[in-house]
Short mmCIF file of C-alpha atoms in Angstrom, two decimals:
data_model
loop_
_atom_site.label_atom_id
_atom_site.label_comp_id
_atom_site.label_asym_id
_atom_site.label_seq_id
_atom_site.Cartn_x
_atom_site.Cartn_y
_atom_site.Cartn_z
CA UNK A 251 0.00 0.00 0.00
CA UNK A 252 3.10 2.64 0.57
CA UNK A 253 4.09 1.34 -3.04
CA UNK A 254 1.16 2.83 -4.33
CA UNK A 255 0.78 6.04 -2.36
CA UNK A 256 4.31 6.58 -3.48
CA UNK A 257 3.14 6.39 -6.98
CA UNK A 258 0.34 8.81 -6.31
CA UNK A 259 2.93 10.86 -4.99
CA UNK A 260 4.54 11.13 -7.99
CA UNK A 261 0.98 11.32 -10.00
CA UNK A 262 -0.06 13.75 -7.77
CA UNK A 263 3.34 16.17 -8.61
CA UNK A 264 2.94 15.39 -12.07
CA UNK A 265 -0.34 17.20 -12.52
CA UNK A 266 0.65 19.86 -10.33
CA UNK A 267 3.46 20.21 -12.85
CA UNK A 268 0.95 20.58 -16.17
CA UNK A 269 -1.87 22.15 -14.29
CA UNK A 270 -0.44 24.86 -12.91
CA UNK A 271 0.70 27.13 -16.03
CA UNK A 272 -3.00 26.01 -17.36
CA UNK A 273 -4.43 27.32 -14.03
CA UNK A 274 -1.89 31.05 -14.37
CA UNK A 275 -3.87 31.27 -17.61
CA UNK A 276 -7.47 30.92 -16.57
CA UNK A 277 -6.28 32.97 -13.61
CA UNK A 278 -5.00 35.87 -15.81
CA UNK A 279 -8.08 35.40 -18.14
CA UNK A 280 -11.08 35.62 -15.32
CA UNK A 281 -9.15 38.70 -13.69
CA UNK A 282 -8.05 36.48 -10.24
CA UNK A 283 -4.90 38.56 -10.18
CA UNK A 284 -3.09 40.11 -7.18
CA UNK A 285 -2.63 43.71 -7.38
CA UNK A 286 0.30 45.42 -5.40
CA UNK A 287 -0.23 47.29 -2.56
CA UNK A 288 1.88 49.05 0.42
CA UNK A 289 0.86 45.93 2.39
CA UNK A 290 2.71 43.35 -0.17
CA UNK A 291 6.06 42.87 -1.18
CA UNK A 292 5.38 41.94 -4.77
CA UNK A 293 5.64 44.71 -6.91
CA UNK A 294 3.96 43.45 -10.43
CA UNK A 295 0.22 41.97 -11.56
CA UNK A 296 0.29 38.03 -10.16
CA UNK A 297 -1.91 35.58 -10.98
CA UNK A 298 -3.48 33.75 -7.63
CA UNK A 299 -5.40 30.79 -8.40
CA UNK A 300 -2.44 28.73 -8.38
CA UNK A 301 -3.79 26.47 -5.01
CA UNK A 302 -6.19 25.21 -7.59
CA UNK A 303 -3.85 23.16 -9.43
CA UNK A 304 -2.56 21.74 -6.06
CA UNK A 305 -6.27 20.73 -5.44
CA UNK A 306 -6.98 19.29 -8.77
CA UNK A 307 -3.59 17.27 -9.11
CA UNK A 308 -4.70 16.16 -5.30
CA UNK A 309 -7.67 15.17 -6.30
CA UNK A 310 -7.14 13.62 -9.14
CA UNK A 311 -4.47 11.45 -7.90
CA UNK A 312 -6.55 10.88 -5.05
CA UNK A 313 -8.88 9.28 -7.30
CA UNK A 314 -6.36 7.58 -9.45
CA UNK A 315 -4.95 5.56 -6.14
CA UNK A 316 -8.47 5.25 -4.14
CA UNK A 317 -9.83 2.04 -6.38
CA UNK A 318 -6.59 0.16 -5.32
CA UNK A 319 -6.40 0.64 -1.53
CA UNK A 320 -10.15 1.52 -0.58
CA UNK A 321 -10.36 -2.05 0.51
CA UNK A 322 -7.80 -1.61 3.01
CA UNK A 323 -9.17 0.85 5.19
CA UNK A 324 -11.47 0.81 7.95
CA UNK A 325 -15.42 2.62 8.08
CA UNK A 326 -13.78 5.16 10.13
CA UNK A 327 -11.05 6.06 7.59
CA UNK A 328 -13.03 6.09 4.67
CA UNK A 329 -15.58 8.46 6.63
CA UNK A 330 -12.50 10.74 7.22
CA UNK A 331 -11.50 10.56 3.80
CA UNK A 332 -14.68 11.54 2.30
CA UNK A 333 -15.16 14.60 5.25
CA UNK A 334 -11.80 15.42 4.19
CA UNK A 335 -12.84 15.96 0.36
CA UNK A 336 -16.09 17.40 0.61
CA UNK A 337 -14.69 20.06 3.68
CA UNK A 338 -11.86 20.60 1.58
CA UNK A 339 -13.62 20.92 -2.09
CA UNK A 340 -16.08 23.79 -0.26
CA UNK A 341 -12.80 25.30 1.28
CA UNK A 342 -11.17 25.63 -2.19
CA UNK A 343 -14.57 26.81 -3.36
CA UNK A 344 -14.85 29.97 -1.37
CA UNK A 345 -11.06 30.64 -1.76
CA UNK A 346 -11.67 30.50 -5.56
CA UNK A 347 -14.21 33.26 -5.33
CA UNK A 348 -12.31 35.29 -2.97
CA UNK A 349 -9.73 35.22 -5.61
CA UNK A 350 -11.68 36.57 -8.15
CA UNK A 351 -14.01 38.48 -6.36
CA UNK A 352 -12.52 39.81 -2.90
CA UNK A 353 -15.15 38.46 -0.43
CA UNK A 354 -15.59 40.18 2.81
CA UNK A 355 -13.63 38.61 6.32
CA UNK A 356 -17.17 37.80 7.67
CA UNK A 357 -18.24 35.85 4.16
CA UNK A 358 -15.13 34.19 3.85
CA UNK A 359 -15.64 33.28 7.97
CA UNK A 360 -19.17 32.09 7.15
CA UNK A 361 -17.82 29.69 4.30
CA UNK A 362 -15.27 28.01 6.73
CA UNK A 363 -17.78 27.49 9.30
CA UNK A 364 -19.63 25.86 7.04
CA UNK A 365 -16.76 23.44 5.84
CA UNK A 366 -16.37 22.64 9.45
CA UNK A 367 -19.79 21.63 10.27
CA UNK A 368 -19.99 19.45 7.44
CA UNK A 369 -16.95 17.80 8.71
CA UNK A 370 -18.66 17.54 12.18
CA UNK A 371 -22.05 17.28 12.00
CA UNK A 372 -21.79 15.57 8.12
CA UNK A 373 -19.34 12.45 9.10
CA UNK A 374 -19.16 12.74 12.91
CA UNK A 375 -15.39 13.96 13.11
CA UNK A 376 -14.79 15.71 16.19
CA UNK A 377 -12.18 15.68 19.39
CA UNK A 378 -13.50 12.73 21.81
CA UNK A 379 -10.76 12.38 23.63
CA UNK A 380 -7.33 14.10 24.62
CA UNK A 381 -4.50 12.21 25.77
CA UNK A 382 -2.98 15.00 28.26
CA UNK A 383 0.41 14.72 29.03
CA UNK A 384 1.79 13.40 32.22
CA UNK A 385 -1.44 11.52 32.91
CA UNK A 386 -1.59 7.99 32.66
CA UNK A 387 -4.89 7.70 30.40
CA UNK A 388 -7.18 10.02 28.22
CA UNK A 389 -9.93 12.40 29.19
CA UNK A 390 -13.26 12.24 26.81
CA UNK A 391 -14.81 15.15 25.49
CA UNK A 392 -18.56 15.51 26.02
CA UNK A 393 -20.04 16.67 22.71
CA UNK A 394 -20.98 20.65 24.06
CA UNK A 395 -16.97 20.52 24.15
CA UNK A 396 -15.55 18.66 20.99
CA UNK A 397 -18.03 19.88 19.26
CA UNK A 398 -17.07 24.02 19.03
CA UNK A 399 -13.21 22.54 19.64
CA UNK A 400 -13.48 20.42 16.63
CA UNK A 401 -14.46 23.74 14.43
CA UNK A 402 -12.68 26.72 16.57
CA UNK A 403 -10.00 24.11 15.65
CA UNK A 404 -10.31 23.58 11.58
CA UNK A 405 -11.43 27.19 11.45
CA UNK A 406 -8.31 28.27 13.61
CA UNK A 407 -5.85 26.43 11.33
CA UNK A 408 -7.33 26.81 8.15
CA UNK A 409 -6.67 30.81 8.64
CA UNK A 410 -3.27 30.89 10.31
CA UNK A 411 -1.34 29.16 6.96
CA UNK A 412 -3.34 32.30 5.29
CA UNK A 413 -2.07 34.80 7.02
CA UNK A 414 1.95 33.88 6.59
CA UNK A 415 1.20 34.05 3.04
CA UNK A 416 3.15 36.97 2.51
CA UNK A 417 6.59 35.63 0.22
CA UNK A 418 7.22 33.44 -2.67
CA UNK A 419 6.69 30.19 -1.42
CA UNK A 420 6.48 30.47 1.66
CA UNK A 421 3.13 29.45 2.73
CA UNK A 422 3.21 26.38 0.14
CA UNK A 423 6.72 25.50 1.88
CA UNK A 424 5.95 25.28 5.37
CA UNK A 425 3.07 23.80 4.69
CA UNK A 426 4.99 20.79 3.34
CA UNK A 427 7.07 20.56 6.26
CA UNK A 428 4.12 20.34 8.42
CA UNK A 429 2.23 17.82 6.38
CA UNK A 430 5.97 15.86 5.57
CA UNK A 431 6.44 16.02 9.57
CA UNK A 432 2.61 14.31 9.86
CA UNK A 433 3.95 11.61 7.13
CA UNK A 434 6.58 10.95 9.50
CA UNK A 435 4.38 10.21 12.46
CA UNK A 436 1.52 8.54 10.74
CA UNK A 437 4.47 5.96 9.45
CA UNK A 438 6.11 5.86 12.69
CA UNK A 439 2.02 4.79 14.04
CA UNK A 440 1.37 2.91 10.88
CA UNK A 441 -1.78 4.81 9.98
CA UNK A 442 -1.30 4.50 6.29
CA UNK A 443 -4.60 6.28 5.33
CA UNK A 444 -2.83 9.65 6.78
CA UNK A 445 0.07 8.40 5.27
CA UNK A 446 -1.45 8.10 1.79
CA UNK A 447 -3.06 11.90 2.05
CA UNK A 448 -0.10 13.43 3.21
CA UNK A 449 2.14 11.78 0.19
CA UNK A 450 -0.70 12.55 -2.10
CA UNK A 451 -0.67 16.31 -0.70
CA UNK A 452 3.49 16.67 -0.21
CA UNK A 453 3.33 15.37 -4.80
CA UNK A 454 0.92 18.90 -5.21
CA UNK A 455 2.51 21.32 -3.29
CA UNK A 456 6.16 20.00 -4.62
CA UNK A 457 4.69 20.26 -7.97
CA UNK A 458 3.36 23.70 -7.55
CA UNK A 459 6.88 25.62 -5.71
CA UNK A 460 8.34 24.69 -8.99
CA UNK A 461 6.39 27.62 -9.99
CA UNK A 462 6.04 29.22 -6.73
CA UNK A 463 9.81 29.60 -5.16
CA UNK A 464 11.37 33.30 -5.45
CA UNK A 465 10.56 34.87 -8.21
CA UNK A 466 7.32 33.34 -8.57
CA UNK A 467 5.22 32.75 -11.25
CA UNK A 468 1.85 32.56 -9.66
CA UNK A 469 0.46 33.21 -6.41
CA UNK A 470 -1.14 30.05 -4.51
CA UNK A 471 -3.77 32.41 -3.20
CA UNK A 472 -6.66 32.05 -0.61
CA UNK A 473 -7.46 29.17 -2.76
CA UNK A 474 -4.41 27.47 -2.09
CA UNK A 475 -3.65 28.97 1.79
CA UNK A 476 -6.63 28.41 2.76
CA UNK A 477 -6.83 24.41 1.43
CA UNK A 478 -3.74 23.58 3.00
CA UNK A 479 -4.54 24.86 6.34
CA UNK A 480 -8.17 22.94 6.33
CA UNK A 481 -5.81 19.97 5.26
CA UNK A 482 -3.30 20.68 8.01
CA UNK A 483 -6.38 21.39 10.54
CA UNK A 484 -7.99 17.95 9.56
CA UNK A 485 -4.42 15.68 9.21
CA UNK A 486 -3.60 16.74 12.68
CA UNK A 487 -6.57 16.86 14.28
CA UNK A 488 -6.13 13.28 13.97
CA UNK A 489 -3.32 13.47 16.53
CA UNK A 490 -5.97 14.07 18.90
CA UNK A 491 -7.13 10.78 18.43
CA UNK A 492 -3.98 8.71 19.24
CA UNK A 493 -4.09 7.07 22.89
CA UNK A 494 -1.08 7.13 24.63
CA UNK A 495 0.88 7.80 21.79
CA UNK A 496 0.25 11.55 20.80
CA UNK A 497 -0.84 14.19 23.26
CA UNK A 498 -2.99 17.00 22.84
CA UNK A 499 0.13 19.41 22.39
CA UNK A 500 1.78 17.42 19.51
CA UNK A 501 -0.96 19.29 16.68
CA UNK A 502 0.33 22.27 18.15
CA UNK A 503 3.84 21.87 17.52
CA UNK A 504 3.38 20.79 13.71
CA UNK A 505 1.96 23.77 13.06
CA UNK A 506 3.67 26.15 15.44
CA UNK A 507 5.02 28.49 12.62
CA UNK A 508 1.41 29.86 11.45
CA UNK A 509 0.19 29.56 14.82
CA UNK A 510 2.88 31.37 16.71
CA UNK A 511 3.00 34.03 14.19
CA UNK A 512 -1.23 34.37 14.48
CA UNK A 513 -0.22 34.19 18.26
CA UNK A 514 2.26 37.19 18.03
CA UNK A 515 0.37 39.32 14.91
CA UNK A 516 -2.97 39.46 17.92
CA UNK A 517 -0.71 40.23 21.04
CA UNK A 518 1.28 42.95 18.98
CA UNK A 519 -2.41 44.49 17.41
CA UNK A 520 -3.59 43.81 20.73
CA UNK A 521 -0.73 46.11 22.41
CA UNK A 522 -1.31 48.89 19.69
CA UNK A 523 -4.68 49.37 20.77
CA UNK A 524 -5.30 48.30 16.82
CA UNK A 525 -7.82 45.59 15.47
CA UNK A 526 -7.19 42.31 15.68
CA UNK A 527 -8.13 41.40 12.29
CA UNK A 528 -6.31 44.63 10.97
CA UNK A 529 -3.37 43.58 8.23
CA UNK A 530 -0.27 45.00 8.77
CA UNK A 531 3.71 44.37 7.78
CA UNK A 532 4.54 43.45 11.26
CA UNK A 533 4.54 39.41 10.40
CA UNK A 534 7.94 36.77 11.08
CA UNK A 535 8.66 37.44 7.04
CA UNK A 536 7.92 41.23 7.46
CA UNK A 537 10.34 41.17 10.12
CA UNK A 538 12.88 39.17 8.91
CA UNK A 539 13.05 41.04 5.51
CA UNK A 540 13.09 44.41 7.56
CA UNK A 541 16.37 43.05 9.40
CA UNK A 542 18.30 42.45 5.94
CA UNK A 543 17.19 39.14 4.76
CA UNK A 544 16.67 38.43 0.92
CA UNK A 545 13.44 37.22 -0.25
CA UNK A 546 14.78 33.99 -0.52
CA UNK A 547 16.96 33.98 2.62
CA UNK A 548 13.91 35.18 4.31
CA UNK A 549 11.91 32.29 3.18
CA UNK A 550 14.53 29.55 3.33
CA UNK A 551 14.91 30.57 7.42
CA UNK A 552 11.13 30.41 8.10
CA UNK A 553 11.07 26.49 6.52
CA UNK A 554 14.18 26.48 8.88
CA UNK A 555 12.06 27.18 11.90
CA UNK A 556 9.04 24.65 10.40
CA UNK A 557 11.55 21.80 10.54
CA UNK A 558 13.04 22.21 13.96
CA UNK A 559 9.49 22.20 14.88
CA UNK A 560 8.87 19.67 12.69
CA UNK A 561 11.57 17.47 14.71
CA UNK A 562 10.51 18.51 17.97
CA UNK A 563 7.05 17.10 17.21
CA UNK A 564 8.36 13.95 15.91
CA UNK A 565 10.44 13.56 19.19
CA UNK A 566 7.62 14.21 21.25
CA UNK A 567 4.90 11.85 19.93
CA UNK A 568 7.74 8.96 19.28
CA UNK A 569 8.76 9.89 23.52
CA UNK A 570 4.99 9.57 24.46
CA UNK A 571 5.00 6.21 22.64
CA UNK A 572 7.02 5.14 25.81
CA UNK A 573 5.74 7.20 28.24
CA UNK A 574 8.17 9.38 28.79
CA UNK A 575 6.13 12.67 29.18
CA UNK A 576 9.26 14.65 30.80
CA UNK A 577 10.59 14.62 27.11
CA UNK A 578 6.91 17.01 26.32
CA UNK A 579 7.77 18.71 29.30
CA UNK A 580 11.30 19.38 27.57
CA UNK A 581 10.05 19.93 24.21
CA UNK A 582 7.35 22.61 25.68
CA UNK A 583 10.57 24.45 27.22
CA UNK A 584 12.38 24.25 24.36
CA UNK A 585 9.98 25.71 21.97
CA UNK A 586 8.83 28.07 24.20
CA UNK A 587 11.82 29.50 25.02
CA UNK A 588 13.02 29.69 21.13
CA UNK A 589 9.75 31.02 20.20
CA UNK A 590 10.41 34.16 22.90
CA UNK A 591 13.94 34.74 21.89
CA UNK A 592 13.24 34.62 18.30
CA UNK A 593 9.82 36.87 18.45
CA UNK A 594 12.07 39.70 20.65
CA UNK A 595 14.87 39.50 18.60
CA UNK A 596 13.43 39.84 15.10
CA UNK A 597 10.76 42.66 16.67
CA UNK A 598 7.53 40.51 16.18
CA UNK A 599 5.53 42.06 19.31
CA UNK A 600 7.46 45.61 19.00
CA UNK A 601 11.05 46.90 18.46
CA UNK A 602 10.82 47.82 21.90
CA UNK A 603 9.23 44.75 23.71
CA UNK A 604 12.45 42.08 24.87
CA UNK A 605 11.60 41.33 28.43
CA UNK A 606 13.87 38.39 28.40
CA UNK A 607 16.86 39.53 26.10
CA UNK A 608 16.90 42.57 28.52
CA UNK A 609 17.00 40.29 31.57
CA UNK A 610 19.94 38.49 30.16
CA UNK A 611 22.21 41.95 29.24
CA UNK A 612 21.22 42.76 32.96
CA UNK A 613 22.31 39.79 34.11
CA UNK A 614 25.47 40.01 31.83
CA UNK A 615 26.05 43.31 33.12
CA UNK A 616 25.99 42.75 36.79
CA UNK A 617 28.22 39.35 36.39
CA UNK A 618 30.20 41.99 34.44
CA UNK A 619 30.29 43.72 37.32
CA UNK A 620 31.08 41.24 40.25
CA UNK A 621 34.38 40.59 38.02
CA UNK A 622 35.84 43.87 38.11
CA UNK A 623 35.00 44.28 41.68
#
């Protein structure tokens, strides 16, 4: 079965190869361009449908593989699989429109809402349970709690990979670190149904940052930022699900990238007495190009950052296969401790704002101090 998602792998980056310069010219042709603003760092007319192309070559290789290893799966994963096309195909849907059309925040929010309950309510995928860490068995969910988890969740995730959409490749990119780091797990567990979406998903995107990577071609737009996160929302919501092997954190730490940059973008708005919602340039690739980073340098250090938290979520959920929950307690330390440094350093709450780099020059200073005395 790994033979053949393999194969639909390849498929799958195939069509993303011959789709996407077919998509940049229905883009071009139905007016679903990107015009740039002070906001944006592009400076020409882009195309943005290109997250189209990653659908269809996902879909279509989806379809290609499906007749050979449906009989392998359980009721439960073909349930998921067909919540996971249908959520996914009404996703694309309203990103498509936004693309040509510029819908309004609330519309947009009112089509993801949607997805999600069709996930929920549709094929009964929700949270039951959450293995917390350092306990010794898993806590169920009643239903008034998985329930608005299960879409706070998809909804949550869906719109953090949209808003570090911001460089050439860069949403498309860590996207398939997250999704390469859930192909990793779902191996390591031998889930093969993830397994077989994430290879399917990993052939697309690859396909598409042929066109995508500095200076790009096409733009993946909400079509395509949006997609990915609903498939990153629904892949590891299924670490959720995992007893005793992956805790409730380990989701978290796949996709800490878009969520700690969501995290920082509402504390800093928060702290500038602006809207929460309210765009601005203040985001990790805003920052990092502000400092003196090319576009490409810029990009290539954010995947960085995916894959060391890419690695710390593998380490985690293979440590929790053993019980060995100090090594979450570690990982939590670690990450939260990077993620500080980094934010203060690069300016991602304020220029201004570096409690703990200004602890350690005071601390420098005064052992600075001790010596000379």
């Amino acid at each position: 079965m790994l033979m053949l998602a393999i194969i639909g792998c390849i498929v799958s980056l195939i069509l993303a190869l011959v789709l996407t310069p077919l998509v940049k010219k229905l883009a071009v042709k139905i007016g679903a361009v990107d015009v740039p603003n002070a906001r944006k760092v592009h400076t020409r007319i882009m195309p943005r449908l290109g997250g189209l192309a990653i659908y269809l070559a996902f879909i279509l290789a989806m379809f290609a593989v499906l007749p050979f290893v449906a009989d392998h799966f359980s009721m439960r994963d073909s349930n998921f699989i067909k919540a996971f096309l249908l959520g996914g195909t009404l996703i694309v849907l309203i990103g498509a429109l936004d693309d040509r059309f510029e819908l309004s925040a609330k519309v947009k929010l009112l089509g993801q809402i949607v997805a999600a309950c069709v996930v929920v309510f549709g094929f009964d995928i929700k949270v039951d349970f959450v293995n917390i860490p350092f306990a010794d068995n898993y806590s169920s969910l009643e239903n008034w709690i998985s329930i608005p988890l299960t879409i706070i969740w998809i909804i949550g995730v869906t719109n953090a990979i949209n808003l570090i959409d911001g460089l050439d490749g860069l949403a498309a990119g860590v996207s398939g670190i997250a999704i390469g780091t859930i192909l990793v797990m779902s191996l390591l567990m031998g889930n093969m149904m993830v397994a077989m979406l994430c290879l399917l998903l990993l052939g697309a995107i690859v396909g598409f940052l042929y066109f995508n990577f500095h200076p790009a071609k096409i733009f993946m737009g909400d079509t395509g930022s949006l997609f990915l996160g609903f498939c990153l929302a629904m892949l590891s919501l299924l670490g959720f699900k995992q007893i005793a092997i992956i805790s409730f954190i380990t989701p978290l730490i796949i996709i800490g990238v878009p969520l700690s940059d969501t995290f920082f973008a509402i504390i800093r708005r928060w702290m500038q007495k602006k809207p929460i919602f309210a765009p601005d340039k203040g985001h990790l690739h805003h920052c990092l190009r502000e400092i003196g980073f090319s576009h490409r340098q810029s990009v290539l250090i954010v995947y960085g950052i995916a894959a060391f938290f890419g690695v710390l979520a593998v380490i985690q959920s293979s440590a929790a296969m053993y019980e060995a929950n100090w090594v979450t307690f570690v990982v939590i330390c670690v990450m939260m401790f990077f993620l500080q440094i980094g934010a203060e350093i690069i300016g991602l709450v304020g220029k201004t704002k570096r409690p703990i780099l200004n602890l350690i020059a005071r601390l420098r200073m005064k052992v600075s101090e001790n010596r000379h005395n």
